[in-house]
Amino acid sequence: MTIKHLVIPGGGPMGIQALGALQHLEKSGFWNINDIKSIYATSAGAIIAMLLALKFEWNAIEDYIVLRQWHEVYSVNITQIFEAYTKKGIFDYSLVENFYKPFFEARDLPLTMTMKEFYEYSGIELHFFSLELNSFEIVEINYKTFPDIPVLQSIQMSCAIPMIIAPVCFDGKCFVDGGIINNYPIKYCFENVNNVKEIFGIKNVYDKKENNIVKNESTMLDYIVHFVSRLVNFASEESTFNEILPYELKYNADYMSLDNIKKALYSGEIRKGLIDNGIKAAEEFLSNLENLKDKEESIEKTQEEN
């Protein structure tokens, strides 16, 4: 069995947890980045997918995520608040550009690199998903459907959380966070891959806590993020995809909220905790996989003896 295709969901800070799981599983030999042919991802998953495709050492990625002072990089000032009225979001393309700039510079890659150019460089097909707001349809972004757009712009298209990250608008279309109605793009991977044993997916199972509510003291941004988060969960629960995926890691996930976004932004300890949670989930996945393998071998041996 060789894993050749990854499916990574959105979920805000939960993307860091996915990173921890993927890190442990590759270090354990379950998958190898050099075997990967395609990655299907939405929103925060798209951010992780790009990091994987750049093929940096895990220690470098983890240190960057955990140790960098993200609250200083992405601070919000009064000018941004006023400009958000016309930009349709507090942050714009510069959010994505600032995140990846050190990685692209280390690889001597231009920040303007297109989807097609990145595929030719990495050999990995990136399949990102965005909601085109005017038609309210999911759009698949890859090097064939959008060969000439900057690969970093494709990430903004997939993770443009309403009011927080500005949408990408061109040719009469407006692209926002694909996680709103397609947070886990597993069915698209199934459509393009013949052998399901070559697919590994990570799926969020959302924890329905009573404190995941909008209250009187909630702000407008709290309200918007909560609304988007509930749409994501509703879309996941209403999914009609019923195929069995042999290699799928499921873990509990918190609803995305402005509060947990801010906590992850400000605290390296919380970010490290998310990575550790992902590692723990990966350890349990491998343990269950080994138990299943032993059970199957025992059944086969019994059948042979009979």
PDB file of N, CA and C in Angstrom, residues 149-234:
ATOM      1  N   ILE A 149      -3.571  31.609 -12.745  1.00  0.00           N
ATOM      2  CA  ILE A 149      -3.683  32.447 -11.547  1.00  0.00           C
ATOM      3  C   ILE A 149      -2.525  32.128 -10.604  1.00  0.00           C
ATOM      4  N   PRO A 150      -2.069  33.099  -9.817  1.00  0.00           N
ATOM      5  CA  PRO A 150      -1.007  32.821  -8.846  1.00  0.00           C
ATOM      6  C   PRO A 150      -1.457  31.736  -7.861  1.00  0.00           C
ATOM      7  N   VAL A 151      -0.575  30.809  -7.567  1.00  0.00           N
ATOM      8  CA  VAL A 151      -0.933  29.713  -6.668  1.00  0.00           C
ATOM      9  C   VAL A 151      -1.312  30.245  -5.284  1.00  0.00           C
ATOM     10  N   LEU A 152      -0.699  31.355  -4.865  1.00  0.00           N
ATOM     11  CA  LEU A 152      -1.050  31.929  -3.564  1.00  0.00           C
ATOM     12  C   LEU A 152      -2.450  32.543  -3.591  1.00  0.00           C
ATOM     13  N   GLN A 153      -2.853  33.052  -4.750  1.00  0.00           N
ATOM     14  CA  GLN A 153      -4.211  33.587  -4.867  1.00  0.00           C
ATOM     15  C   GLN A 153      -5.238  32.464  -4.747  1.00  0.00           C
ATOM     16  N   SER A 154      -4.887  31.285  -5.231  1.00  0.00           N
ATOM     17  CA  SER A 154      -5.815  30.151  -5.135  1.00  0.00           C
ATOM     18  C   SER A 154      -6.092  29.796  -3.675  1.00  0.00           C
ATOM     19  N   ILE A 155      -5.097  30.011  -2.818  1.00  0.00           N
ATOM     20  CA  ILE A 155      -5.289  29.751  -1.387  1.00  0.00           C
ATOM     21  C   ILE A 155      -6.239  30.781  -0.795  1.00  0.00           C
ATOM     22  N   GLN A 156      -6.070  32.048  -1.171  1.00  0.00           N
ATOM     23  CA  GLN A 156      -7.004  33.079  -0.702  1.00  0.00           C
ATOM     24  C   GLN A 156      -8.422  32.760  -1.161  1.00  0.00           C
ATOM     25  N   MET A 157      -8.572  32.297  -2.395  1.00  0.00           N
ATOM     26  CA  MET A 157      -9.890  31.948  -2.924  1.00  0.00           C
ATOM     27  C   MET A 157     -10.553  30.864  -2.089  1.00  0.00           C
ATOM     28  N   SER A 158      -9.755  29.931  -1.567  1.00  0.00           N
ATOM     29  CA  SER A 158     -10.305  28.803  -0.821  1.00  0.00           C
ATOM     30  C   SER A 158     -10.565  29.116   0.642  1.00  0.00           C
ATOM     31  N   CYS A 159      -9.842  30.113   1.201  1.00  0.00           N
ATOM     32  CA  CYS A 159      -9.977  30.350   2.652  1.00  0.00           C
ATOM     33  C   CYS A 159     -10.433  31.769   2.991  1.00  0.00           C
ATOM     34  N   ALA A 160     -11.145  32.410   2.072  1.00  0.00           N
ATOM     35  CA  ALA A 160     -11.629  33.770   2.315  1.00  0.00           C
ATOM     36  C   ALA A 160     -12.871  33.753   3.210  1.00  0.00           C
ATOM     37  N   ILE A 161     -12.645  33.652   4.516  1.00  0.00           N
ATOM     38  CA  ILE A 161     -13.745  33.667   5.482  1.00  0.00           C
ATOM     39  C   ILE A 161     -14.449  35.019   5.400  1.00  0.00           C
ATOM     40  N   PRO A 162     -15.760  35.049   5.161  1.00  0.00           N
ATOM     41  CA  PRO A 162     -16.471  36.328   5.030  1.00  0.00           C
ATOM     42  C   PRO A 162     -16.171  37.293   6.167  1.00  0.00           C
ATOM     43  N   MET A 163     -15.909  38.524   5.795  1.00  0.00           N
ATOM     44  CA  MET A 163     -15.620  39.647   6.690  1.00  0.00           C
ATOM     45  C   MET A 163     -14.199  39.624   7.243  1.00  0.00           C
ATOM     46  N   ILE A 164     -13.565  38.477   7.321  1.00  0.00           N
ATOM     47  CA  ILE A 164     -12.209  38.408   7.866  1.00  0.00           C
ATOM     48  C   ILE A 164     -11.165  38.460   6.754  1.00  0.00           C
ATOM     49  N   ILE A 165     -11.314  37.608   5.745  1.00  0.00           N
ATOM     50  CA  ILE A 165     -10.396  37.602   4.604  1.00  0.00           C
ATOM     51  C   ILE A 165     -11.179  37.999   3.359  1.00  0.00           C
ATOM     52  N   ALA A 166     -10.671  38.976   2.633  1.00  0.00           N
ATOM     53  CA  ALA A 166     -11.371  39.495   1.458  1.00  0.00           C
ATOM     54  C   ALA A 166     -11.537  38.413   0.392  1.00  0.00           C
ATOM     55  N   PRO A 167     -12.683  38.394  -0.284  1.00  0.00           N
ATOM     56  CA  PRO A 167     -12.874  37.443  -1.373  1.00  0.00           C
ATOM     57  C   PRO A 167     -12.009  37.821  -2.573  1.00  0.00           C
ATOM     58  N   VAL A 168     -11.869  36.900  -3.500  1.00  0.00           N
ATOM     59  CA  VAL A 168     -11.160  37.170  -4.755  1.00  0.00           C
ATOM     60  C   VAL A 168     -12.213  37.312  -5.844  1.00  0.00           C
ATOM     61  N   CYS A 169     -12.249  38.465  -6.482  1.00  0.00           N
ATOM     62  CA  CYS A 169     -13.270  38.737  -7.489  1.00  0.00           C
ATOM     63  C   CYS A 169     -12.631  39.051  -8.839  1.00  0.00           C
ATOM     64  N   PHE A 170     -13.054  38.355  -9.868  1.00  0.00           N
ATOM     65  CA  PHE A 170     -12.632  38.662 -11.241  1.00  0.00           C
ATOM     66  C   PHE A 170     -13.599  37.996 -12.221  1.00  0.00           C
ATOM     67  N   ASP A 171     -13.671  38.544 -13.422  1.00  0.00           N
ATOM     68  CA  ASP A 171     -14.531  38.020 -14.489  1.00  0.00           C
ATOM     69  C   ASP A 171     -15.980  37.837 -14.043  1.00  0.00           C
ATOM     70  N   GLY A 172     -16.477  38.768 -13.228  1.00  0.00           N
ATOM     71  CA  GLY A 172     -17.861  38.700 -12.778  1.00  0.00           C
ATOM     72  C   GLY A 172     -18.130  37.619 -11.751  1.00  0.00           C
ATOM     73  N   LYS A 173     -17.067  37.067 -11.176  1.00  0.00           N
ATOM     74  CA  LYS A 173     -17.220  36.015 -10.178  1.00  0.00           C
ATOM     75  C   LYS A 173     -16.569  36.438  -8.866  1.00  0.00           C
ATOM     76  N   CYS A 174     -17.071  35.892  -7.780  1.00  0.00           N
ATOM     77  CA  CYS A 174     -16.565  36.241  -6.450  1.00  0.00           C
ATOM     78  C   CYS A 174     -16.330  34.949  -5.659  1.00  0.00           C
ATOM     79  N   PHE A 175     -15.080  34.711  -5.291  1.00  0.00           N
ATOM     80  CA  PHE A 175     -14.693  33.453  -4.662  1.00  0.00           C
ATOM     81  C   PHE A 175     -14.458  33.628  -3.164  1.00  0.00           C
ATOM     82  N   VAL A 176     -15.166  32.823  -2.370  1.00  0.00           N
ATOM     83  CA  VAL A 176     -15.039  32.880  -0.909  1.00  0.00           C
ATOM     84  C   VAL A 176     -14.707  31.483  -0.370  1.00  0.00           C
ATOM     85  N   ASP A 177     -14.589  31.395   0.938  1.00  0.00           N
ATOM     86  CA  ASP A 177     -14.192  30.167   1.628  1.00  0.00           C
ATOM     87  C   ASP A 177     -15.009  28.954   1.172  1.00  0.00           C
ATOM     88  N   GLY A 178     -14.328  27.973   0.584  1.00  0.00           N
ATOM     89  CA  GLY A 178     -15.014  26.785   0.088  1.00  0.00           C
ATOM     90  C   GLY A 178     -15.554  25.892   1.179  1.00  0.00           C
ATOM     91  N   GLY A 179     -15.028  26.062   2.402  1.00  0.00           N
ATOM     92  CA  GLY A 179     -15.480  25.228   3.505  1.00  0.00           C
ATOM     93  C   GLY A 179     -16.928  25.451   3.886  1.00  0.00           C
ATOM     94  N   ILE A 180     -17.499  26.557   3.418  1.00  0.00           N
ATOM     95  CA  ILE A 180     -18.889  26.864   3.763  1.00  0.00           C
ATOM     96  C   ILE A 180     -19.830  25.744   3.338  1.00  0.00           C
ATOM     97  N   ILE A 181     -19.572  25.160   2.160  1.00  0.00           N
ATOM     98  CA  ILE A 181     -20.435  24.054   1.726  1.00  0.00           C
ATOM     99  C   ILE A 181     -19.654  22.813   1.296  1.00  0.00           C
ATOM    100  N   ASN A 182     -18.327  22.868   1.366  1.00  0.00           N
ATOM    101  CA  ASN A 182     -17.538  21.693   0.978  1.00  0.00           C
ATOM    102  C   ASN A 182     -16.231  21.672   1.767  1.00  0.00           C
ATOM    103  N   ASN A 183     -16.344  21.370   3.048  1.00  0.00           N
ATOM    104  CA  ASN A 183     -15.177  21.467   3.921  1.00  0.00           C
ATOM    105  C   ASN A 183     -14.240  20.269   3.810  1.00  0.00           C
ATOM    106  N   TYR A 184     -14.751  19.166   3.330  1.00  0.00           N
ATOM    107  CA  TYR A 184     -13.956  17.932   3.233  1.00  0.00           C
ATOM    108  C   TYR A 184     -14.157  17.349   1.833  1.00  0.00           C
ATOM    109  N   PRO A 185     -13.309  17.718   0.870  1.00  0.00           N
ATOM    110  CA  PRO A 185     -13.556  17.397  -0.549  1.00  0.00           C
ATOM    111  C   PRO A 185     -13.204  15.972  -0.951  1.00  0.00           C
ATOM    112  N   ILE A 186     -13.628  15.014  -0.144  1.00  0.00           N
ATOM    113  CA  ILE A 186     -13.271  13.623  -0.391  1.00  0.00           C
ATOM    114  C   ILE A 186     -13.906  13.081  -1.674  1.00  0.00           C
ATOM    115  N   LYS A 187     -15.134  13.506  -1.984  1.00  0.00           N
ATOM    116  CA  LYS A 187     -15.811  12.923  -3.151  1.00  0.00           C
ATOM    117  C   LYS A 187     -15.108  13.302  -4.449  1.00  0.00           C
ATOM    118  N   TYR A 188     -14.477  14.470  -4.471  1.00  0.00           N
ATOM    119  CA  TYR A 188     -13.757  14.893  -5.674  1.00  0.00           C
ATOM    120  C   TYR A 188     -12.514  14.033  -5.879  1.00  0.00           C
ATOM    121  N   CYS A 189     -11.891  13.653  -4.796  1.00  0.00           N
ATOM    122  CA  CYS A 189     -10.737  12.765  -4.879  1.00  0.00           C
ATOM    123  C   CYS A 189     -11.165  11.385  -5.376  1.00  0.00           C
ATOM    124  N   PHE A 190     -12.281  10.884  -4.848  1.00  0.00           N
ATOM    125  CA  PHE A 190     -12.795   9.581  -5.265  1.00  0.00           C
ATOM    126  C   PHE A 190     -13.086   9.546  -6.762  1.00  0.00           C
ATOM    127  N   GLU A 191     -13.572  10.653  -7.294  1.00  0.00           N
ATOM    128  CA  GLU A 191     -13.924  10.713  -8.711  1.00  0.00           C
ATOM    129  C   GLU A 191     -12.704  10.597  -9.622  1.00  0.00           C
ATOM    130  N   ASN A 192     -11.548  10.976  -9.103  1.00  0.00           N
ATOM    131  CA  ASN A 192     -10.344  11.017  -9.938  1.00  0.00           C
ATOM    132  C   ASN A 192      -9.337   9.912  -9.653  1.00  0.00           C
ATOM    133  N   VAL A 193      -9.568   9.142  -8.592  1.00  0.00           N
ATOM    134  CA  VAL A 193      -8.603   8.110  -8.191  1.00  0.00           C
ATOM    135  C   VAL A 193      -9.256   6.734  -8.283  1.00  0.00           C
ATOM    136  N   ASN A 194      -8.597   5.811  -8.952  1.00  0.00           N
ATOM    137  CA  ASN A 194      -9.162   4.477  -9.150  1.00  0.00           C
ATOM    138  C   ASN A 194      -9.012   3.575  -7.928  1.00  0.00           C
ATOM    139  N   ASN A 195      -7.885   3.663  -7.252  1.00  0.00           N
ATOM    140  CA  ASN A 195      -7.604   2.778  -6.116  1.00  0.00           C
ATOM    141  C   ASN A 195      -7.786   3.539  -4.806  1.00  0.00           C
ATOM    142  N   VAL A 196      -8.858   3.236  -4.074  1.00  0.00           N
ATOM    143  CA  VAL A 196      -9.151   3.973  -2.839  1.00  0.00           C
ATOM    144  C   VAL A 196      -8.107   3.723  -1.754  1.00  0.00           C
ATOM    145  N   LYS A 197      -7.347   2.637  -1.884  1.00  0.00           N
ATOM    146  CA  LYS A 197      -6.304   2.354  -0.899  1.00  0.00           C
ATOM    147  C   LYS A 197      -5.100   3.281  -1.049  1.00  0.00           C
ATOM    148  N   GLU A 198      -5.111   4.107  -2.086  1.00  0.00           N
ATOM    149  CA  GLU A 198      -4.045   5.092  -2.279  1.00  0.00           C
ATOM    150  C   GLU A 198      -4.422   6.452  -1.701  1.00  0.00           C
ATOM    151  N   ILE A 199      -5.620   6.525  -1.102  1.00  0.00           N
ATOM    152  CA  ILE A 199      -6.126   7.791  -0.558  1.00  0.00           C
ATOM    153  C   ILE A 199      -6.029   7.789   0.965  1.00  0.00           C
ATOM    154  N   PHE A 200      -5.576   8.903   1.520  1.00  0.00           N
ATOM    155  CA  PHE A 200      -5.641   9.101   2.970  1.00  0.00           C
ATOM    156  C   PHE A 200      -6.351  10.422   3.241  1.00  0.00           C
ATOM    157  N   GLY A 201      -7.396  10.355   4.051  1.00  0.00           N
ATOM    158  CA  GLY A 201      -8.165  11.554   4.375  1.00  0.00           C
ATOM    159  C   GLY A 201      -8.191  11.829   5.866  1.00  0.00           C
ATOM    160  N   ILE A 202      -8.269  13.102   6.204  1.00  0.00           N
ATOM    161  CA  ILE A 202      -8.439  13.531   7.596  1.00  0.00           C
ATOM    162  C   ILE A 202      -9.796  14.216   7.699  1.00  0.00           C
ATOM    163  N   LYS A 203     -10.606  13.783   8.644  1.00  0.00           N
ATOM    164  CA  LYS A 203     -11.961  14.324   8.760  1.00  0.00           C
ATOM    165  C   LYS A 203     -12.214  14.886  10.155  1.00  0.00           C
ATOM    166  N   ASN A 204     -12.736  16.107  10.200  1.00  0.00           N
ATOM    167  CA  ASN A 204     -13.124  16.723  11.468  1.00  0.00           C
ATOM    168  C   ASN A 204     -14.477  16.188  11.925  1.00  0.00           C
ATOM    169  N   VAL A 205     -14.568  15.818  13.189  1.00  0.00           N
ATOM    170  CA  VAL A 205     -15.853  15.463  13.799  1.00  0.00           C
ATOM    171  C   VAL A 205     -16.122  16.536  14.843  1.00  0.00           C
ATOM    172  N   TYR A 206     -17.088  17.402  14.567  1.00  0.00           N
ATOM    173  CA  TYR A 206     -17.244  18.606  15.380  1.00  0.00           C
ATOM    174  C   TYR A 206     -17.900  18.336  16.728  1.00  0.00           C
ATOM    175  N   ASP A 207     -17.304  18.942  17.742  1.00  0.00           N
ATOM    176  CA  ASP A 207     -17.757  18.812  19.124  1.00  0.00           C
ATOM    177  C   ASP A 207     -18.838  19.858  19.387  1.00  0.00           C
ATOM    178  N   LYS A 208     -20.042  19.393  19.665  1.00  0.00           N
ATOM    179  CA  LYS A 208     -21.167  20.313  19.863  1.00  0.00           C
ATOM    180  C   LYS A 208     -21.258  20.739  21.330  1.00  0.00           C
ATOM    181  N   LYS A 209     -20.449  21.699  21.684  1.00  0.00           N
ATOM    182  CA  LYS A 209     -20.455  22.208  23.054  1.00  0.00           C
ATOM    183  C   LYS A 209     -21.504  23.299  23.213  1.00  0.00           C
ATOM    184  N   GLU A 210     -22.044  23.396  24.425  1.00  0.00           N
ATOM    185  CA  GLU A 210     -23.085  24.387  24.676  1.00  0.00           C
ATOM    186  C   GLU A 210     -22.565  25.818  24.596  1.00  0.00           C
ATOM    187  N   ASN A 211     -21.250  26.005  24.763  1.00  0.00           N
ATOM    188  CA  ASN A 211     -20.723  27.369  24.717  1.00  0.00           C
ATOM    189  C   ASN A 211     -20.465  27.848  23.293  1.00  0.00           C
ATOM    190  N   ASN A 212     -20.751  26.973  22.305  1.00  0.00           N
ATOM    191  CA  ASN A 212     -20.618  27.384  20.912  1.00  0.00           C
ATOM    192  C   ASN A 212     -21.887  28.120  20.476  1.00  0.00           C
ATOM    193  N   ILE A 213     -22.126  29.277  21.064  1.00  0.00           N
ATOM    194  CA  ILE A 213     -23.351  30.023  20.781  1.00  0.00           C
ATOM    195  C   ILE A 213     -23.040  31.506  20.612  1.00  0.00           C
ATOM    196  N   VAL A 214     -23.956  32.191  19.940  1.00  0.00           N
ATOM    197  CA  VAL A 214     -23.878  33.651  19.842  1.00  0.00           C
ATOM    198  C   VAL A 214     -24.648  34.230  21.017  1.00  0.00           C
ATOM    199  N   LYS A 215     -23.994  35.117  21.755  1.00  0.00           N
ATOM    200  CA  LYS A 215     -24.608  35.720  22.941  1.00  0.00           C
ATOM    201  C   LYS A 215     -24.802  37.214  22.732  1.00  0.00           C
ATOM    202  N   ASN A 216     -25.471  37.845  23.667  1.00  0.00           N
ATOM    203  CA  ASN A 216     -25.746  39.273  23.563  1.00  0.00           C
ATOM    204  C   ASN A 216     -24.465  40.098  23.458  1.00  0.00           C
ATOM    205  N   GLU A 217     -23.417  39.650  24.146  1.00  0.00           N
ATOM    206  CA  GLU A 217     -22.154  40.400  24.134  1.00  0.00           C
ATOM    207  C   GLU A 217     -21.256  40.036  22.954  1.00  0.00           C
ATOM    208  N   SER A 218     -21.693  39.099  22.107  1.00  0.00           N
ATOM    209  CA  SER A 218     -20.899  38.731  20.930  1.00  0.00           C
ATOM    210  C   SER A 218     -20.794  39.906  19.967  1.00  0.00           C
ATOM    211  N   THR A 219     -19.655  40.005  19.291  1.00  0.00           N
ATOM    212  CA  THR A 219     -19.455  41.077  18.312  1.00  0.00           C
ATOM    213  C   THR A 219     -19.969  40.646  16.944  1.00  0.00           C
ATOM    214  N   MET A 220     -19.947  41.579  15.992  1.00  0.00           N
ATOM    215  CA  MET A 220     -20.369  41.265  14.633  1.00  0.00           C
ATOM    216  C   MET A 220     -19.481  40.179  14.034  1.00  0.00           C
ATOM    217  N   LEU A 221     -18.167  40.255  14.290  1.00  0.00           N
ATOM    218  CA  LEU A 221     -17.254  39.249  13.760  1.00  0.00           C
ATOM    219  C   LEU A 221     -17.491  37.894  14.412  1.00  0.00           C
ATOM    220  N   ASP A 222     -17.786  37.888  15.721  1.00  0.00           N
ATOM    221  CA  ASP A 222     -18.153  36.637  16.396  1.00  0.00           C
ATOM    222  C   ASP A 222     -19.344  35.994  15.692  1.00  0.00           C
ATOM    223  N   TYR A 223     -20.326  36.831  15.408  1.00  0.00           N
ATOM    224  CA  TYR A 223     -21.557  36.374  14.767  1.00  0.00           C
ATOM    225  C   TYR A 223     -21.279  35.790  13.381  1.00  0.00           C
ATOM    226  N   ILE A 224     -20.480  36.504  12.565  1.00  0.00           N
ATOM    227  CA  ILE A 224     -20.178  36.059  11.205  1.00  0.00           C
ATOM    228  C   ILE A 224     -19.415  34.738  11.219  1.00  0.00           C
ATOM    229  N   VAL A 225     -18.367  34.668  12.048  1.00  0.00           N
ATOM    230  CA  VAL A 225     -17.551  33.450  12.098  1.00  0.00           C
ATOM    231  C   VAL A 225     -18.368  32.269  12.611  1.00  0.00           C
ATOM    232  N   HIS A 226     -19.212  32.507  13.605  1.00  0.00           N
ATOM    233  CA  HIS A 226     -20.066  31.443  14.135  1.00  0.00           C
ATOM    234  C   HIS A 226     -21.036  30.954  13.055  1.00  0.00           C
ATOM    235  N   PHE A 227     -21.593  31.889  12.305  1.00  0.00           N
ATOM    236  CA  PHE A 227     -22.536  31.541  11.240  1.00  0.00           C
ATOM    237  C   PHE A 227     -21.852  30.670  10.184  1.00  0.00           C
ATOM    238  N   VAL A 228     -20.651  31.075   9.769  1.00  0.00           N
ATOM    239  CA  VAL A 228     -19.891  30.310   8.780  1.00  0.00           C
ATOM    240  C   VAL A 228     -19.565  28.921   9.326  1.00  0.00           C
ATOM    241  N   SER A 229     -19.149  28.868  10.592  1.00  0.00           N
ATOM    242  CA  SER A 229     -18.796  27.593  11.214  1.00  0.00           C
ATOM    243  C   SER A 229     -19.986  26.639  11.241  1.00  0.00           C
ATOM    244  N   ARG A 230     -21.160  27.165  11.552  1.00  0.00           N
ATOM    245  CA  ARG A 230     -22.361  26.324  11.581  1.00  0.00           C
ATOM    246  C   ARG A 230     -22.724  25.829  10.179  1.00  0.00           C
ATOM    247  N   LEU A 231     -22.520  26.679   9.170  1.00  0.00           N
ATOM    248  CA  LEU A 231     -22.764  26.255   7.791  1.00  0.00           C
ATOM    249  C   LEU A 231     -21.845  25.100   7.412  1.00  0.00           C
ATOM    250  N   VAL A 232     -20.584  25.227   7.825  1.00  0.00           N
ATOM    251  CA  VAL A 232     -19.602  24.177   7.547  1.00  0.00           C
ATOM    252  C   VAL A 232     -20.053  22.857   8.158  1.00  0.00           C
ATOM    253  N   ASN A 233     -20.465  22.894   9.418  1.00  0.00           N
ATOM    254  CA  ASN A 233     -20.892  21.675  10.098  1.00  0.00           C
ATOM    255  C   ASN A 233     -22.164  21.106   9.478  1.00  0.00           C
ATOM    256  N   PHE A 234     -23.099  21.992   9.133  1.00  0.00           N
ATOM    257  CA  PHE A 234     -24.350  21.542   8.518  1.00  0.00           C
ATOM    258  C   PHE A 234     -24.072  20.855   7.189  1.00  0.00           C
TER     259      PHE A 234
END
